[in-house]
Amino acid sequence: MAQLNTFKSLQYTFTNSEADIYTAPAGYTAIILNAQCANKVVTDTTVTFKLDKAGAQSILVDDLVIPPNDAANLATGKLVLQSGDKLRGVASANSALDLTISFLETLDA
């Protein structure tokens, strides 16, 4: 039997090539609660964070500069992803930024 509501977290390290970070699974809606991004290097690093809905992309954060040894929240409010929707992202430097996402996956009715 499928779980009705499941709280989860995901860790991701950005690369300098745009890539999928998370995809809402079939039959589920995901609610992104927090998307904390930390710069672990000694230089400014930029990040771009997008929502992809069936190929139509919305930029949530575009070239946001995160100073050395600092962090930023990339989703300042709740973000709803329906089945198949994706979060995508890219950084200006490979392996400089770590992302932690907290979310709720809920079974579609």
PDB file of C-alpha atoms in Angstrom:
ATOM      1  CA  MET A   1       0.000   0.000   0.000  1.00  0.00           C
ATOM      2  CA  ALA A   2       1.327   3.443  -0.950  1.00  0.00           C
ATOM      3  CA  GLN A   3       2.082   5.982   1.771  1.00  0.00           C
ATOM      4  CA  LEU A   4      -0.386   8.883   1.956  1.00  0.00           C
ATOM      5  CA  ASN A   5       2.062  11.490   3.326  1.00  0.00           C
ATOM      6  CA  THR A   6       5.821  11.125   3.641  1.00  0.00           C
ATOM      7  CA  PHE A   7       8.263  13.800   4.800  1.00  0.00           C
ATOM      8  CA  LYS A   8      11.632  13.520   3.053  1.00  0.00           C
ATOM      9  CA  SER A   9      14.889  15.353   2.548  1.00  0.00           C
ATOM     10  CA  LEU A  10      17.365  15.267  -0.299  1.00  0.00           C
ATOM     11  CA  GLN A  11      20.979  16.363  -0.547  1.00  0.00           C
ATOM     12  CA  TYR A  12      22.460  17.523  -3.846  1.00  0.00           C
ATOM     13  CA  THR A  13      25.757  19.054  -4.943  1.00  0.00           C
ATOM     14  CA  PHE A  14      25.426  21.501  -7.839  1.00  0.00           C
ATOM     15  CA  THR A  15      27.571  21.121 -10.937  1.00  0.00           C
ATOM     16  CA  ASN A  16      28.402  23.702 -13.587  1.00  0.00           C
ATOM     17  CA  SER A  17      26.061  21.917 -16.031  1.00  0.00           C
ATOM     18  CA  GLU A  18      22.301  22.294 -15.624  1.00  0.00           C
ATOM     19  CA  ALA A  19      20.794  19.082 -14.274  1.00  0.00           C
ATOM     20  CA  ASP A  20      17.665  17.620 -12.701  1.00  0.00           C
ATOM     21  CA  ILE A  21      17.712  17.767  -8.907  1.00  0.00           C
ATOM     22  CA  TYR A  22      14.335  16.235  -7.999  1.00  0.00           C
ATOM     23  CA  THR A  23      11.304  14.934  -9.909  1.00  0.00           C
ATOM     24  CA  ALA A  24       7.911  14.494  -8.248  1.00  0.00           C
ATOM     25  CA  PRO A  25       7.056  10.796  -8.616  1.00  0.00           C
ATOM     26  CA  ALA A  26       4.084   9.485 -10.582  1.00  0.00           C
ATOM     27  CA  GLY A  27       0.908   9.601  -8.517  1.00  0.00           C
ATOM     28  CA  TYR A  28       2.306  12.073  -5.983  1.00  0.00           C
ATOM     29  CA  THR A  29       2.368  15.801  -5.372  1.00  0.00           C
ATOM     30  CA  ALA A  30       5.424  17.207  -3.601  1.00  0.00           C
ATOM     31  CA  ILE A  31       5.440  20.308  -1.437  1.00  0.00           C
ATOM     32  CA  ILE A  32       8.899  21.840  -1.118  1.00  0.00           C
ATOM     33  CA  LEU A  33       9.229  23.238   2.394  1.00  0.00           C
ATOM     34  CA  ASN A  34      12.832  24.445   2.344  1.00  0.00           C
ATOM     35  CA  ALA A  35      15.721  24.569  -0.143  1.00  0.00           C
ATOM     36  CA  GLN A  36      18.891  25.597   1.716  1.00  0.00           C
ATOM     37  CA  CYS A  37      21.980  26.141  -0.434  1.00  0.00           C
ATOM     38  CA  ALA A  38      25.439  26.513   1.132  1.00  0.00           C
ATOM     39  CA  ASN A  39      28.650  27.749  -0.485  1.00  0.00           C
ATOM     40  CA  LYS A  40      31.511  25.604   0.783  1.00  0.00           C
ATOM     41  CA  VAL A  41      34.360  27.309  -1.100  1.00  0.00           C
ATOM     42  CA  VAL A  42      36.279  30.564  -0.560  1.00  0.00           C
ATOM     43  CA  THR A  43      34.951  32.444  -3.608  1.00  0.00           C
ATOM     44  CA  ASP A  44      31.568  33.861  -4.601  1.00  0.00           C
ATOM     45  CA  THR A  45      29.497  31.280  -6.456  1.00  0.00           C
ATOM     46  CA  THR A  46      26.259  31.850  -8.368  1.00  0.00           C
ATOM     47  CA  VAL A  47      23.293  29.517  -8.570  1.00  0.00           C
ATOM     48  CA  THR A  48      20.286  29.280 -10.880  1.00  0.00           C
ATOM     49  CA  PHE A  49      17.310  27.246  -9.637  1.00  0.00           C
ATOM     50  CA  LYS A  50      14.316  26.391 -11.878  1.00  0.00           C
ATOM     51  CA  LEU A  51      10.930  24.684 -11.864  1.00  0.00           C
ATOM     52  CA  ASP A  52      10.283  22.567 -14.975  1.00  0.00           C
ATOM     53  CA  LYS A  53       6.640  21.722 -15.711  1.00  0.00           C
ATOM     54  CA  ALA A  54       6.483  19.485 -18.796  1.00  0.00           C
ATOM     55  CA  GLY A  55       9.350  21.356 -20.443  1.00  0.00           C
ATOM     56  CA  ALA A  56       8.117  24.860 -19.562  1.00  0.00           C
ATOM     57  CA  GLN A  57      10.700  26.287 -17.177  1.00  0.00           C
ATOM     58  CA  SER A  58      10.195  29.017 -14.589  1.00  0.00           C
ATOM     59  CA  ILE A  59      13.297  30.545 -13.062  1.00  0.00           C
ATOM     60  CA  LEU A  60      12.985  30.704  -9.284  1.00  0.00           C
ATOM     61  CA  VAL A  61      16.476  32.125  -8.659  1.00  0.00           C
ATOM     62  CA  ASP A  62      18.718  33.460 -11.436  1.00  0.00           C
ATOM     63  CA  ASP A  63      22.466  33.824 -10.916  1.00  0.00           C
ATOM     64  CA  LEU A  64      22.099  34.445  -7.185  1.00  0.00           C
ATOM     65  CA  VAL A  65      25.511  35.169  -5.683  1.00  0.00           C
ATOM     66  CA  ILE A  66      26.237  33.180  -2.535  1.00  0.00           C
ATOM     67  CA  PRO A  67      29.316  34.530  -0.728  1.00  0.00           C
ATOM     68  CA  PRO A  68      32.036  32.221   0.602  1.00  0.00           C
ATOM     69  CA  ASN A  69      31.026  30.109   3.594  1.00  0.00           C
ATOM     70  CA  ASP A  70      27.483  31.495   3.477  1.00  0.00           C
ATOM     71  CA  ALA A  71      24.047  30.102   2.615  1.00  0.00           C
ATOM     72  CA  ALA A  72      20.767  31.121   0.979  1.00  0.00           C
ATOM     73  CA  ASN A  73      17.251  29.727   0.901  1.00  0.00           C
ATOM     74  CA  LEU A  74      16.311  29.149  -2.759  1.00  0.00           C
ATOM     75  CA  ALA A  75      12.585  28.688  -2.048  1.00  0.00           C
ATOM     76  CA  THR A  76      11.324  31.371   0.316  1.00  0.00           C
ATOM     77  CA  GLY A  77       7.771  29.996   0.326  1.00  0.00           C
ATOM     78  CA  LYS A  78       6.093  26.647  -0.237  1.00  0.00           C
ATOM     79  CA  LEU A  79       6.475  25.283  -3.765  1.00  0.00           C
ATOM     80  CA  VAL A  80       4.080  22.658  -5.171  1.00  0.00           C
ATOM     81  CA  LEU A  81       5.332  20.127  -7.709  1.00  0.00           C
ATOM     82  CA  GLN A  82       2.779  17.925  -9.406  1.00  0.00           C
ATOM     83  CA  SER A  83       3.604  14.469 -10.695  1.00  0.00           C
ATOM     84  CA  GLY A  84       6.486  14.728 -13.205  1.00  0.00           C
ATOM     85  CA  ASP A  85       7.437  18.319 -12.337  1.00  0.00           C
ATOM     86  CA  LYS A  86      11.177  18.817 -11.805  1.00  0.00           C
ATOM     87  CA  LEU A  87      13.550  21.049  -9.931  1.00  0.00           C
ATOM     88  CA  ARG A  88      16.658  21.854 -12.002  1.00  0.00           C
ATOM     89  CA  GLY A  89      19.756  23.855 -11.262  1.00  0.00           C
ATOM     90  CA  VAL A  90      23.261  24.929 -12.162  1.00  0.00           C
ATOM     91  CA  ALA A  91      26.120  26.660 -10.358  1.00  0.00           C
ATOM     92  CA  SER A  92      28.982  28.772 -11.666  1.00  0.00           C
ATOM     93  CA  ALA A  93      31.535  26.398 -10.113  1.00  0.00           C
ATOM     94  CA  ASN A  94      31.520  22.620 -10.012  1.00  0.00           C
ATOM     95  CA  SER A  95      30.949  21.076  -6.534  1.00  0.00           C
ATOM     96  CA  ALA A  96      31.001  24.450  -4.742  1.00  0.00           C
ATOM     97  CA  LEU A  97      27.363  24.502  -3.588  1.00  0.00           C
ATOM     98  CA  ASP A  98      25.481  21.949  -1.507  1.00  0.00           C
ATOM     99  CA  LEU A  99      21.683  21.943  -1.509  1.00  0.00           C
ATOM    100  CA  THR A 100      19.414  20.387   1.106  1.00  0.00           C
ATOM    101  CA  ILE A 101      15.729  20.164   0.239  1.00  0.00           C
ATOM    102  CA  SER A 102      12.998  19.279   2.733  1.00  0.00           C
ATOM    103  CA  PHE A 103       9.662  18.264   1.249  1.00  0.00           C
ATOM    104  CA  LEU A 104       6.395  16.391   1.712  1.00  0.00           C
ATOM    105  CA  GLU A 105       5.257  13.840  -0.849  1.00  0.00           C
ATOM    106  CA  THR A 106       1.503  13.267  -0.718  1.00  0.00           C
ATOM    107  CA  LEU A 107      -0.445  10.628  -2.631  1.00  0.00           C
ATOM    108  CA  ASP A 108      -2.735  12.079  -5.308  1.00  0.00           C
ATOM    109  CA  ALA A 109      -6.439  11.377  -4.792  1.00  0.00           C
TER     110      ALA A 109
END
